[in-house]
Amino acid sequence: MSFEQRRRFLWILFLAGLALLAGIANATTLARMRFEDLAQQATAVARVRCVGAESRWENGEIWTETRFEVEEQNKGSLPSFVTVKMLGGRVGNLHSRIEEVPTFRAGEEAYVFLWTRNGEPYRVLGWTQGTFRIARDSRTGLETVTQDSAATPMFDLRTRQFRHGGIRNLPVAIFQLKLRKALERNAL
Amino acid sequence: MKNRKKRCFASVLAAFYGMWFAPIAQAYSFDMIVPDVRQPASVSGGSACPVKAHQLTPAGSIAFRWSTVLNTNPVTIVTQNQTASGKLTEIQQVISQSMAVWTGVTGTALTSATFAPLTQTTTQNACGSDGIDSICFDQADAAFTPGVLAFTRVIVTDRIGLQVGSSPVATQAGQILDADIYFNPSGSQVAFATPQALAANPTAYDFESVLTHELGHTLGFSHSAVWSAMMFPFAPAPGTFSGVRPTAQQPDAPLGDDDRTGLRVLYPNPADTVHQGSIRGQIFPANPLALPASPPGVTGVFGTHVVAVDASNGAVMGATMGGWSCTAPGPAQFDGTYEIDGLPVGSSYTVYAEALNGAVNPSQVTDAINSLCRNATTDPGWPPLQGCVVPAVNTSFTTRTRPGP
């Protein structure tokens, strides 16, 4: 490869790297929801700890019910334990899979934006968008929050600016403040 | 590969990306499943190596139907033709064209004959685990919430001999027994426009782009991290579409090379002599003590994004998430191995690797990662010798190549 080719290649790769960040506007399965939208449309918002999950057949589909202990309640009225029902899971030798449906393991902590209507079971609003997992630094003990759907910084075609499409590694205290503000704004 | 060259500019790139970010998870990637080796070898295959979820490819194997029950209030599918029959014809054309995008890729066993003729149903709730692949536009499935546009649900078996509804009995572990595509009918904010109607409806999503992506899931694809790939997880903004519109001359035009390479790996054509190239290697830490102590047996870096770029034009030809290998009877070994298959022979490639640090929280690839292993904790009675635990993704490294043997 000549110097010129190599330089062109590196330049292309550089641009490709930038473009890789171009999350554009919306997920294939998801319409992007702003944090304020999530806060407004959620029936309930809470910090929860996953207690366990169970999958089973119901009405011809495999559903997974995940049981959470409610550690902190930010919106709505939840019992001390809440069950969230999402499509997909595994029963016996059959695996039902859907991209972007969040799954939880026992012991995992997260802020979840829950949604329900007409007495139906709770679901996670916007799937990965309504899931904010909590990580704890083993050295400092600092807790941070990352939104499942925030994997990719986004390139806004309208403004031609890069920006993060969600919340990443935000200290819990700041997340709580942001959440409180969003909820207060919606209450006005 | 005879003329293959490997040039790794990873040091430069890693320095650059390390300062800013590290792009994304994996490139072309597949739904993986570990066969249930608790079952007799005659039905499990006897190996705990992960296999790809896939459809069968003989003629007529994949039979899709679509429900002509359309949401009208609000309108979910916007067409140019406003007559009742014209509307259905226009939608059917888009579905057929989207299927042809995938079967238009050369060098795969997936051909236009693999799909049975597209049929229609007037059933309201045609989607469900009934063994019939369906596309639904007006099924108020309980899985939807605000913000969910469309999704594909696939049911995969981890052993031979099972069926779902009226599906054929599985003859292979990893066989997809049912795949349904649901478009959200209830979100008044959401509409999808056919290519003919898109320009006049700039707030609508491109129906063809979304459907082509979802059809990729029905074939066994997971998401790709390559931005130009159809399987990139983010759809084009409303009023725009992915890639280039398909033409008679190039029916697979909307796809990226990463999609094409992935399809050739997923459905290889033994008669294809062009796309037989493979690049395989291992990624080791300079300091072996950097490897995780738990789980035991980790000998290479796990969770690397490895990309093969055509050296002549800079096109991303394929990529994968590396760090493991498997030889029957399994389980997966976390030895730093990566392998990119289905590449055109006779070309030169540059390979680079990067860590999943920064932009990706490993929890976001949990499903893809965890599907590599099963053990007595996840599956009671799992044979210990074929069990494994997926190590944490190594997110703290930069890369440098050394000459091969």
Coordinates of C-alpha atoms in Angstrom, one line a residue:
Chain A
M1 CA 0.0 0.0 0.0
S2 CA 1.5 3.3 -1.0
F3 CA 1.8 6.2 1.3
E4 CA -1.0 7.9 -0.5
Q5 CA -3.3 4.9 -0.3
R6 CA -2.5 4.5 3.3
R7 CA -3.3 8.1 4.0
R8 CA -6.5 7.8 2.1
F9 CA -7.4 4.7 3.9
L10 CA -6.7 6.3 7.3
W11 CA -8.8 9.3 6.3
I12 CA -11.7 7.0 5.2
L13 CA -11.4 5.1 8.4
F14 CA -11.4 8.3 10.4
L15 CA -14.6 9.4 8.6
A16 CA -16.1 6.0 9.0
G17 CA -15.4 6.2 12.7
L18 CA -17.2 9.5 12.9
A19 CA -20.0 8.2 10.8
L20 CA -20.2 5.1 13.1
L21 CA -21.3 7.5 15.7
A22 CA -24.1 8.7 13.6
G23 CA -27.0 7.1 15.4
I24 CA -29.3 9.3 13.3
A25 CA -32.7 9.7 14.7
N26 CA -34.5 6.6 15.7
A27 CA -34.0 2.9 16.4
T28 CA -35.5 0.5 14.0
T29 CA -37.8 -0.7 16.5
L30 CA -37.9 2.3 18.7
A31 CA -38.9 5.9 18.2
R32 CA -36.5 8.1 20.2
M33 CA -38.1 9.5 23.4
R34 CA -36.6 12.4 25.2
F35 CA -36.0 12.0 28.9
E36 CA -38.9 14.4 29.5
D37 CA -41.1 12.3 27.3
L38 CA -40.2 9.2 29.2
A39 CA -40.9 11.0 32.5
Q40 CA -44.2 12.4 31.2
Q41 CA -45.5 9.2 29.7
A42 CA -44.4 6.8 32.4
T43 CA -47.1 5.5 34.7
A44 CA -44.4 5.0 37.3
V45 CA -40.7 5.6 37.8
A46 CA -38.7 3.7 40.4
R47 CA -35.4 2.5 41.4
V48 CA -35.7 -1.3 41.6
R49 CA -33.7 -4.4 42.3
C50 CA -34.4 -7.5 40.3
V51 CA -35.5 -10.4 42.4
G52 CA -36.0 -12.9 39.7
A53 CA -37.6 -13.6 36.3
E54 CA -39.8 -16.4 35.0
S55 CA -40.8 -17.1 31.4
R56 CA -44.0 -19.0 30.3
W57 CA -46.4 -19.5 27.5
E58 CA -49.5 -17.3 27.6
N59 CA -51.9 -16.7 24.8
G60 CA -49.6 -18.4 22.3
E61 CA -46.5 -16.4 23.1
I62 CA -43.6 -16.7 25.5
W63 CA -43.6 -13.9 28.0
T64 CA -41.2 -13.1 30.8
E65 CA -42.3 -11.7 34.1
T66 CA -39.6 -10.0 36.0
R67 CA -40.1 -9.3 39.7
F68 CA -38.6 -6.3 41.2
E69 CA -38.2 -4.9 44.7
V70 CA -39.0 -1.2 44.7
E71 CA -36.2 0.6 46.5
E72 CA -37.2 4.2 45.7
Q73 CA -40.3 5.5 44.1
N74 CA -40.2 8.6 42.0
K75 CA -43.5 8.7 40.2
G76 CA -46.7 6.8 40.6
S77 CA -47.8 4.4 43.2
L78 CA -46.2 1.0 43.3
P79 CA -46.3 -1.8 45.8
S80 CA -43.1 -2.8 47.5
F81 CA -42.7 -5.5 44.9
V82 CA -43.7 -5.0 41.3
T83 CA -43.9 -7.4 38.3
V84 CA -43.0 -6.3 34.8
K85 CA -44.2 -8.3 31.8
M86 CA -42.3 -8.3 28.6
L87 CA -42.5 -10.4 25.4
G88 CA -39.8 -13.1 24.9
G89 CA -37.9 -15.5 27.0
R90 CA -37.1 -19.2 27.1
V91 CA -39.4 -22.0 27.9
G92 CA -38.0 -25.5 27.7
N93 CA -36.1 -25.8 24.4
L94 CA -37.8 -22.9 22.7
H95 CA -36.2 -19.4 22.8
S96 CA -38.3 -16.4 21.9
R97 CA -36.1 -13.4 21.0
I98 CA -36.8 -9.8 20.3
E99 CA -34.1 -7.1 20.0
E100 CA -34.3 -4.1 22.3
V101 CA -36.4 -5.8 25.0
P102 CA -34.5 -5.4 28.2
T103 CA -33.7 -8.4 30.3
F104 CA -32.6 -8.4 34.0
R105 CA -30.7 -10.7 36.2
A106 CA -31.4 -11.2 39.9
G107 CA -29.6 -8.6 42.0
E108 CA -29.3 -6.1 39.2
E109 CA -30.4 -2.6 40.0
A110 CA -31.9 0.0 37.7
Y111 CA -34.2 2.9 37.4
V112 CA -37.1 1.8 35.3
F113 CA -39.8 3.9 33.6
L114 CA -42.9 1.7 33.7
W115 CA -46.0 2.0 31.6
T116 CA -49.4 0.4 31.8
R117 CA -52.9 1.0 30.5
N118 CA -56.3 -0.4 31.1
G119 CA -55.2 -2.5 34.0
E120 CA -52.7 -4.4 31.9
P121 CA -49.4 -5.6 33.5
Y122 CA -46.5 -3.1 33.7
R123 CA -44.1 -2.9 30.8
V124 CA -40.9 -1.0 30.5
L125 CA -41.7 2.2 28.6
G126 CA -39.8 2.3 25.3
W127 CA -38.1 -0.9 26.2
T128 CA -34.3 -0.2 26.3
Q129 CA -35.0 3.5 26.4
G130 CA -36.9 3.2 29.7
T131 CA -34.1 1.1 31.3
F132 CA -31.4 2.9 33.2
R133 CA -29.0 0.4 34.8
I134 CA -27.0 1.3 37.9
A135 CA -23.3 0.4 38.1
R136 CA -21.3 0.8 41.3
D137 CA -17.5 1.5 41.2
S138 CA -16.0 -1.1 43.4
R139 CA -13.2 1.2 44.5
T140 CA -15.0 4.4 45.2
G141 CA -18.5 3.1 45.7
L142 CA -19.8 5.8 43.2
E143 CA -23.1 4.7 41.6
T144 CA -23.7 5.7 38.0
V145 CA -26.6 5.3 35.7
T146 CA -26.6 4.3 32.0
Q147 CA -29.5 4.1 29.7
D148 CA -29.7 0.8 27.8
S149 CA -30.4 2.6 24.5
A150 CA -27.6 5.1 24.9
A151 CA -25.0 2.9 23.3
T152 CA -24.3 5.2 20.5
P153 CA -23.6 8.9 20.4
M154 CA -25.9 10.3 17.8
F155 CA -25.4 12.6 14.9
D156 CA -28.3 14.9 14.4
L157 CA -28.9 15.4 10.7
R158 CA -30.8 18.6 11.3
T159 CA -28.2 20.4 13.4
R160 CA -25.2 18.5 12.0
Q161 CA -24.0 18.0 15.6
F162 CA -22.9 15.0 17.5
R163 CA -24.6 14.3 20.7
H164 CA -25.3 11.5 23.0
G165 CA -28.7 9.9 22.5
G166 CA -29.2 9.2 26.1
I167 CA -27.8 9.0 29.5
R168 CA -24.4 7.4 30.1
N169 CA -22.4 7.0 33.3
L170 CA -24.3 9.7 35.1
P171 CA -23.8 9.8 38.9
V172 CA -27.0 8.7 40.6
A173 CA -27.3 11.9 42.5
I174 CA -27.3 13.9 39.3
F175 CA -29.7 11.5 37.6
Q176 CA -32.1 11.9 40.5
L177 CA -31.9 15.7 40.2
K178 CA -32.6 15.4 36.5
L179 CA -35.5 13.1 37.1
R180 CA -37.0 15.3 39.7
K181 CA -36.8 18.3 37.4
A182 CA -38.4 16.4 34.5
L183 CA -41.2 15.2 36.8
E184 CA -41.8 18.7 38.2
R185 CA -41.9 20.2 34.7
N186 CA -44.5 17.7 33.7
A187 CA -46.5 18.5 36.8
L188 CA -46.8 22.1 35.9
Chain B
M1 CA -6.2 -16.3 1.2
K2 CA -3.4 -16.0 -1.2
N3 CA -3.0 -12.3 -1.6
R4 CA -4.3 -11.4 1.8
K5 CA -2.4 -8.6 3.6
K6 CA -3.0 -7.6 7.1
R7 CA -2.3 -4.1 8.0
C8 CA -3.3 -2.9 11.3
F9 CA -3.4 0.7 12.1
A10 CA -4.9 0.0 15.4
S11 CA -2.4 1.9 17.3
V12 CA -3.3 5.1 15.6
L13 CA -6.9 4.4 15.7
A14 CA -6.9 3.1 19.2
A15 CA -5.2 6.3 20.3
F16 CA -7.7 8.4 18.4
Y17 CA -10.7 6.5 19.6
G18 CA -9.3 6.0 23.0
M19 CA -9.2 9.7 23.5
W20 CA -12.8 10.2 22.4
F21 CA -14.8 7.0 22.3
A22 CA -14.8 3.5 21.1
P23 CA -17.5 2.8 18.6
I24 CA -20.0 0.3 19.4
A25 CA -20.5 -3.4 19.9
Q26 CA -20.3 -6.0 17.2
A27 CA -20.6 -5.8 13.4
Y28 CA -22.6 -8.4 11.5
S29 CA -23.7 -10.6 14.2
F30 CA -26.2 -13.4 14.6
D31 CA -28.6 -14.8 17.1
M32 CA -26.6 -17.6 18.7
I33 CA -27.9 -20.5 20.7
V34 CA -26.1 -23.3 22.6
P35 CA -27.8 -26.7 21.8
D36 CA -29.3 -28.5 24.8
V37 CA -26.6 -31.2 25.4
R38 CA -28.7 -32.6 28.2
Q39 CA -30.7 -34.2 25.5
P40 CA -29.4 -37.2 23.6
A41 CA -26.8 -36.5 21.0
S42 CA -29.3 -37.6 18.4
V43 CA -31.4 -34.5 19.0
S44 CA -28.8 -32.0 20.3
G45 CA -25.9 -32.8 18.1
G46 CA -23.8 -33.5 21.2
S47 CA -21.9 -30.3 21.0
A48 CA -22.2 -27.3 23.3
C49 CA -20.7 -25.0 20.7
P50 CA -23.0 -22.0 20.0
V51 CA -24.8 -22.3 16.6
K52 CA -26.4 -19.6 14.6
A53 CA -30.1 -19.2 14.6
H54 CA -31.1 -19.7 11.0
Q55 CA -33.8 -20.6 8.5
L56 CA -33.7 -23.5 6.2
T57 CA -33.0 -22.6 2.6
P58 CA -34.5 -25.2 0.2
A59 CA -37.1 -23.9 -2.2
G60 CA -40.2 -22.6 -0.5
S61 CA -38.8 -23.0 3.0
I62 CA -39.6 -19.5 4.2
A63 CA -43.3 -18.8 3.7
F64 CA -44.4 -15.3 4.7
R65 CA -47.9 -14.0 4.7
W66 CA -49.1 -10.5 5.5
S67 CA -52.2 -9.3 7.1
T68 CA -54.2 -7.0 4.9
V69 CA -55.9 -5.6 8.0
L70 CA -54.5 -2.1 8.1
N71 CA -54.9 0.5 10.8
T72 CA -57.0 3.3 9.4
N73 CA -57.4 5.6 12.4
P74 CA -54.7 6.7 12.6
V75 CA -53.3 5.5 9.2
T76 CA -50.2 3.5 9.9
I77 CA -49.1 2.6 6.3
V78 CA -49.2 5.6 4.0
T79 CA -49.3 4.8 0.3
Q80 CA -49.4 6.8 -2.9
N81 CA -52.3 4.9 -4.3
Q82 CA -55.4 5.6 -2.3
T83 CA -57.8 3.0 -3.7
A84 CA -58.4 0.0 -1.5
S85 CA -56.9 -2.5 -3.9
G86 CA -54.2 -0.1 -5.1
K87 CA -53.1 0.4 -1.5
L88 CA -52.7 -3.3 -0.9
T89 CA -50.8 -3.8 -4.2
E90 CA -48.4 -1.1 -3.3
I91 CA -47.7 -2.6 0.1
Q92 CA -47.3 -6.0 -1.3
Q93 CA -44.8 -4.7 -3.8
V94 CA -42.7 -3.2 -1.0
I95 CA -42.8 -6.4 0.9
S96 CA -41.7 -8.4 -2.2
Q97 CA -39.0 -5.9 -3.0
S98 CA -37.7 -6.0 0.6
M99 CA -37.4 -9.8 0.4
A100 CA -35.6 -9.5 -2.9
V101 CA -33.1 -7.2 -1.3
W102 CA -31.9 -10.2 0.8
T103 CA -32.2 -12.8 -1.9
G104 CA -30.4 -10.5 -4.4
V105 CA -27.1 -11.1 -2.6
T106 CA -24.8 -13.3 -4.7
G107 CA -22.9 -16.2 -3.2
T108 CA -25.4 -17.4 -0.7
A109 CA -27.7 -20.3 -0.4
L110 CA -30.6 -17.9 0.2
T111 CA -32.3 -17.3 -3.2
S112 CA -35.6 -16.0 -4.4
A113 CA -36.8 -19.6 -4.5
T114 CA -36.2 -19.9 -0.8
F115 CA -39.2 -17.7 -0.2
A116 CA -42.5 -19.3 -1.0
P117 CA -44.8 -17.0 -2.9
L118 CA -46.0 -14.2 -0.6
T119 CA -49.6 -14.6 0.5
Q120 CA -52.2 -12.4 2.2
T121 CA -54.5 -13.1 5.1
T122 CA -57.5 -11.1 6.2
T123 CA -57.0 -12.3 9.8
Q124 CA -56.8 -9.4 12.2
N125 CA -54.3 -11.0 14.6
A126 CA -52.2 -13.1 12.2
C127 CA -49.0 -12.8 14.2
G128 CA -48.4 -15.3 16.9
S129 CA -46.4 -18.4 17.7
D130 CA -48.2 -20.5 15.2
G131 CA -45.3 -21.6 13.0
I132 CA -46.4 -19.3 10.2
D133 CA -44.2 -16.3 9.5
S134 CA -46.4 -13.3 9.4
I135 CA -46.2 -9.5 9.0
C136 CA -48.8 -7.5 10.8
F137 CA -49.8 -3.9 10.7
D138 CA -52.8 -3.8 12.9
Q139 CA -52.2 -6.1 15.8
A140 CA -52.5 -4.4 19.1
D141 CA -49.9 -6.6 20.7
A142 CA -49.5 -6.2 24.4
A143 CA -45.8 -5.8 24.0
F144 CA -46.0 -2.4 22.5
T145 CA -45.5 0.8 24.5
P146 CA -45.2 4.3 23.4
G147 CA -41.9 4.7 21.5
V148 CA -41.8 1.2 20.0
L149 CA -42.2 1.4 16.2
A150 CA -41.9 -2.2 15.1
F151 CA -40.3 -5.4 16.2
T152 CA -39.5 -8.9 15.1
R153 CA -40.0 -11.9 17.3
V154 CA -38.3 -15.1 16.4
I155 CA -38.6 -18.5 18.0
V156 CA -35.5 -20.7 17.9
T157 CA -35.1 -24.2 19.1
D158 CA -32.0 -25.6 20.7
R159 CA -32.7 -29.2 19.8
I160 CA -34.0 -31.3 16.9
G161 CA -37.5 -32.6 16.8
L162 CA -39.5 -29.7 18.1
Q163 CA -42.1 -27.6 16.2
V164 CA -44.2 -24.6 17.0
G165 CA -47.8 -24.6 15.8
S166 CA -47.8 -25.8 12.2
S167 CA -44.1 -25.2 11.6
P168 CA -42.1 -28.0 10.2
V169 CA -40.4 -30.2 12.8
A170 CA -36.9 -28.9 13.4
T171 CA -34.1 -30.9 11.7
Q172 CA -31.3 -28.7 13.1
A173 CA -30.5 -27.0 16.4
G174 CA -30.7 -23.3 15.9
Q175 CA -33.6 -23.6 13.4
I176 CA -36.0 -20.7 13.5
L177 CA -39.5 -22.1 13.8
D178 CA -41.5 -18.9 13.7
A179 CA -40.7 -15.3 12.9
D180 CA -43.3 -12.5 12.9
I181 CA -42.9 -8.8 12.2
Y182 CA -45.1 -6.4 14.1
F183 CA -45.6 -2.8 13.1
N184 CA -47.1 -0.6 15.8
P185 CA -50.7 0.3 14.8
S186 CA -51.6 2.2 17.9
G187 CA -49.1 5.1 18.0
S188 CA -50.7 8.0 16.4
Q189 CA -47.3 9.6 16.2
V190 CA -46.0 6.9 14.0
A191 CA -46.6 6.2 10.3
F192 CA -44.7 4.3 7.7
A193 CA -44.7 5.4 4.0
T194 CA -44.0 3.4 1.0
P195 CA -41.1 4.6 -1.2
Q196 CA -43.7 6.2 -3.6
A197 CA -45.3 8.1 -0.8
L198 CA -42.3 9.0 1.3
A199 CA -41.5 12.3 -0.3
A200 CA -45.0 13.6 0.2
N201 CA -45.0 12.4 3.8
P202 CA -41.7 13.5 5.3
T203 CA -42.7 12.8 8.9
A204 CA -43.3 9.1 8.1
Y205 CA -40.7 6.4 8.5
D206 CA -39.5 4.7 5.3
F207 CA -41.5 1.4 5.3
E208 CA -39.1 -0.3 3.0
S209 CA -36.0 0.4 5.2
V210 CA -37.7 -0.7 8.4
L211 CA -39.1 -3.8 6.8
T212 CA -35.8 -4.8 5.2
H213 CA -34.1 -4.5 8.5
E214 CA -36.8 -6.5 10.3
L215 CA -36.6 -9.2 7.6
G216 CA -32.9 -9.4 8.4
H217 CA -33.9 -10.4 12.0
T218 CA -36.2 -13.1 10.6
L219 CA -33.2 -14.6 8.8
G220 CA -31.2 -14.8 12.0
F221 CA -29.3 -11.5 12.0
S222 CA -28.8 -9.6 15.2
H223 CA -27.6 -5.9 15.0
S224 CA -24.5 -4.6 13.3
A225 CA -22.2 -1.9 14.5
V226 CA -21.3 -0.9 11.0
W227 CA -23.1 2.4 10.3
S228 CA -23.7 1.7 6.6
A229 CA -25.2 -1.7 7.3
M230 CA -28.9 -2.4 7.0
M231 CA -28.7 -4.1 10.3
F232 CA -27.3 -1.0 12.1
P233 CA -29.8 -0.7 14.9
F234 CA -30.9 2.9 14.1
A235 CA -33.3 3.5 11.3
P236 CA -33.1 6.5 9.0
A237 CA -34.8 9.6 10.2
P238 CA -38.4 10.2 9.1
G239 CA -38.6 11.1 5.4
T240 CA -35.3 9.4 4.5
F241 CA -34.3 5.9 3.7
S242 CA -31.3 3.5 4.2
G243 CA -28.6 3.3 1.6
V244 CA -29.8 3.2 -2.0
R245 CA -33.1 2.0 -3.4
P246 CA -33.0 -1.4 -5.0
T247 CA -33.1 -1.7 -8.7
A248 CA -33.6 -4.6 -11.1
Q249 CA -29.9 -4.5 -11.8
Q250 CA -28.9 -4.4 -8.2
P251 CA -31.8 -5.7 -6.0
D252 CA -29.5 -5.8 -2.9
A253 CA -28.5 -2.1 -3.3
P254 CA -29.8 -1.0 0.1
L255 CA -27.5 -3.4 1.9
G256 CA -24.0 -2.7 3.1
D257 CA -21.1 -5.0 2.4
D258 CA -21.2 -6.0 6.1
D259 CA -24.8 -7.3 5.6
R260 CA -23.8 -9.2 2.4
T261 CA -20.8 -10.8 4.1
G262 CA -22.9 -11.7 7.1
L263 CA -25.5 -13.3 4.8
R264 CA -22.9 -15.3 3.1
V265 CA -21.6 -16.6 6.4
L266 CA -25.1 -17.3 7.6
Y267 CA -26.2 -19.1 4.4
P268 CA -23.1 -20.2 2.6
N269 CA -23.3 -21.4 -0.9
P270 CA -20.9 -24.3 -1.4
A271 CA -20.7 -23.6 -5.1
D272 CA -19.5 -20.0 -4.5
T273 CA -15.8 -19.7 -5.2
V274 CA -15.6 -16.0 -4.8
H275 CA -16.5 -15.4 -1.2
Q276 CA -14.4 -18.1 0.5
G277 CA -11.9 -15.9 2.2
S278 CA -11.4 -16.0 5.9
I279 CA -9.3 -13.9 8.2
R280 CA -8.7 -15.4 11.6
G281 CA -6.5 -14.5 14.4
Q282 CA -6.2 -14.1 18.2
I283 CA -5.9 -11.1 20.4
F284 CA -3.7 -11.6 23.5
P285 CA -2.8 -9.1 26.2
A286 CA 0.8 -8.0 26.3
N287 CA 0.7 -8.8 30.0
P288 CA -1.0 -12.2 30.7
L289 CA -1.7 -11.1 34.2
A290 CA -4.2 -8.6 32.8
L291 CA -6.5 -11.6 32.0
P292 CA -9.4 -12.0 34.4
A293 CA -8.8 -14.6 37.1
S294 CA -12.5 -15.5 37.0
P295 CA -13.9 -17.4 35.3
P296 CA -10.9 -19.7 34.9
G297 CA -9.5 -20.6 31.5
V298 CA -9.6 -17.2 29.9
T299 CA -6.5 -17.0 27.7
G300 CA -7.2 -14.1 25.3
V301 CA -8.9 -10.8 25.2
F302 CA -12.7 -11.1 25.0
G303 CA -15.1 -8.7 23.5
T304 CA -13.1 -7.0 20.7
H305 CA -14.7 -5.4 17.7
V306 CA -12.6 -6.7 14.8
V307 CA -13.1 -5.1 11.4
A308 CA -11.9 -6.1 7.9
V309 CA -11.6 -3.2 5.5
D310 CA -11.0 -3.6 1.8
A311 CA -7.6 -2.0 1.4
S312 CA -8.3 -0.8 -2.1
N313 CA -11.4 1.3 -1.4
G314 CA -11.8 1.5 2.4
A315 CA -15.1 -0.3 2.4
V316 CA -15.9 -2.2 5.6
M317 CA -16.3 -5.7 4.3
G318 CA -17.1 -7.5 7.5
A319 CA -16.6 -7.4 11.2
T320 CA -17.2 -9.4 14.2
M321 CA -17.1 -9.5 18.0
G322 CA -14.1 -11.6 18.7
G323 CA -12.6 -13.3 21.7
W324 CA -13.8 -16.9 21.6
S325 CA -13.7 -20.1 19.6
C326 CA -15.3 -23.5 19.9
T327 CA -14.5 -27.0 18.9
A328 CA -17.0 -29.8 19.4
P329 CA -18.0 -31.0 21.9
G330 CA -17.6 -27.5 23.3
P331 CA -17.9 -25.5 25.4
A332 CA -16.8 -22.1 24.0
Q333 CA -13.2 -21.2 24.8
F334 CA -12.3 -17.6 25.6
D335 CA -9.0 -17.6 23.8
G336 CA -9.1 -14.3 22.0
T337 CA -10.0 -15.8 18.7
Y338 CA -11.8 -13.8 16.0
E339 CA -12.8 -15.0 12.5
I340 CA -14.3 -13.0 9.7
D341 CA -15.6 -15.3 6.9
G342 CA -17.3 -14.9 3.6
L343 CA -14.7 -12.4 2.2
P344 CA -13.9 -12.1 -1.5
V345 CA -10.7 -13.9 -2.3
G346 CA -8.0 -12.1 -4.1
S347 CA -8.4 -8.8 -2.3
S348 CA -6.3 -7.2 0.3
Y349 CA -7.7 -6.3 3.6
T350 CA -6.7 -4.2 6.6
V351 CA -7.8 -5.5 9.9
Y352 CA -8.2 -3.4 13.0
A353 CA -9.5 -4.2 16.5
E354 CA -10.9 -2.0 19.2
A355 CA -12.2 -2.3 22.7
L356 CA -15.8 -2.0 23.8
N357 CA -14.9 0.8 26.1
G358 CA -16.7 4.1 26.5
A359 CA -19.5 4.1 24.1
V360 CA -20.8 0.7 25.0
N361 CA -21.7 -0.5 28.4
P362 CA -21.1 -4.3 28.3
S363 CA -24.5 -4.7 29.8
Q364 CA -25.8 -3.6 26.5
V365 CA -24.4 -6.6 24.7
T366 CA -25.3 -9.0 27.6
D367 CA -27.8 -11.0 25.5
A368 CA -25.3 -11.6 22.7
I369 CA -22.6 -12.5 25.1
N370 CA -24.5 -14.7 27.4
S371 CA -25.9 -16.7 24.6
L372 CA -22.4 -18.2 24.2
C373 CA -22.5 -20.3 27.4
R374 CA -24.9 -22.4 29.4
N375 CA -24.1 -24.1 32.6
A376 CA -25.6 -25.8 35.7
T377 CA -26.7 -22.5 37.1
T378 CA -28.6 -21.4 34.0
D379 CA -29.7 -24.9 33.1
P380 CA -30.0 -27.4 35.9
G381 CA -28.4 -30.7 35.0
W382 CA -26.1 -29.2 32.5
P383 CA -22.9 -31.4 32.1
P384 CA -20.1 -29.6 33.8
L385 CA -17.5 -30.5 31.1
Q386 CA -19.7 -28.7 28.6
G387 CA -20.6 -25.7 30.7
C388 CA -18.9 -22.3 30.7
V389 CA -19.3 -18.9 32.1
V390 CA -18.8 -15.8 29.8
P391 CA -16.1 -13.6 31.2
A392 CA -16.5 -9.9 31.5
V393 CA -15.9 -8.0 28.4
N394 CA -12.3 -6.6 28.4
T395 CA -12.7 -2.9 27.9
S396 CA -9.3 -1.7 28.7
F397 CA -6.8 -2.2 26.0
T398 CA -5.2 -0.8 22.9
T399 CA -4.1 -3.0 20.1
R400 CA -0.9 -3.7 18.2
T401 CA -0.2 -6.4 15.7
R402 CA 2.8 -8.7 15.4
P403 CA 3.8 -10.7 12.3
G404 CA 2.1 -14.0 11.9
P405 CA 3.9 -17.3 11.6

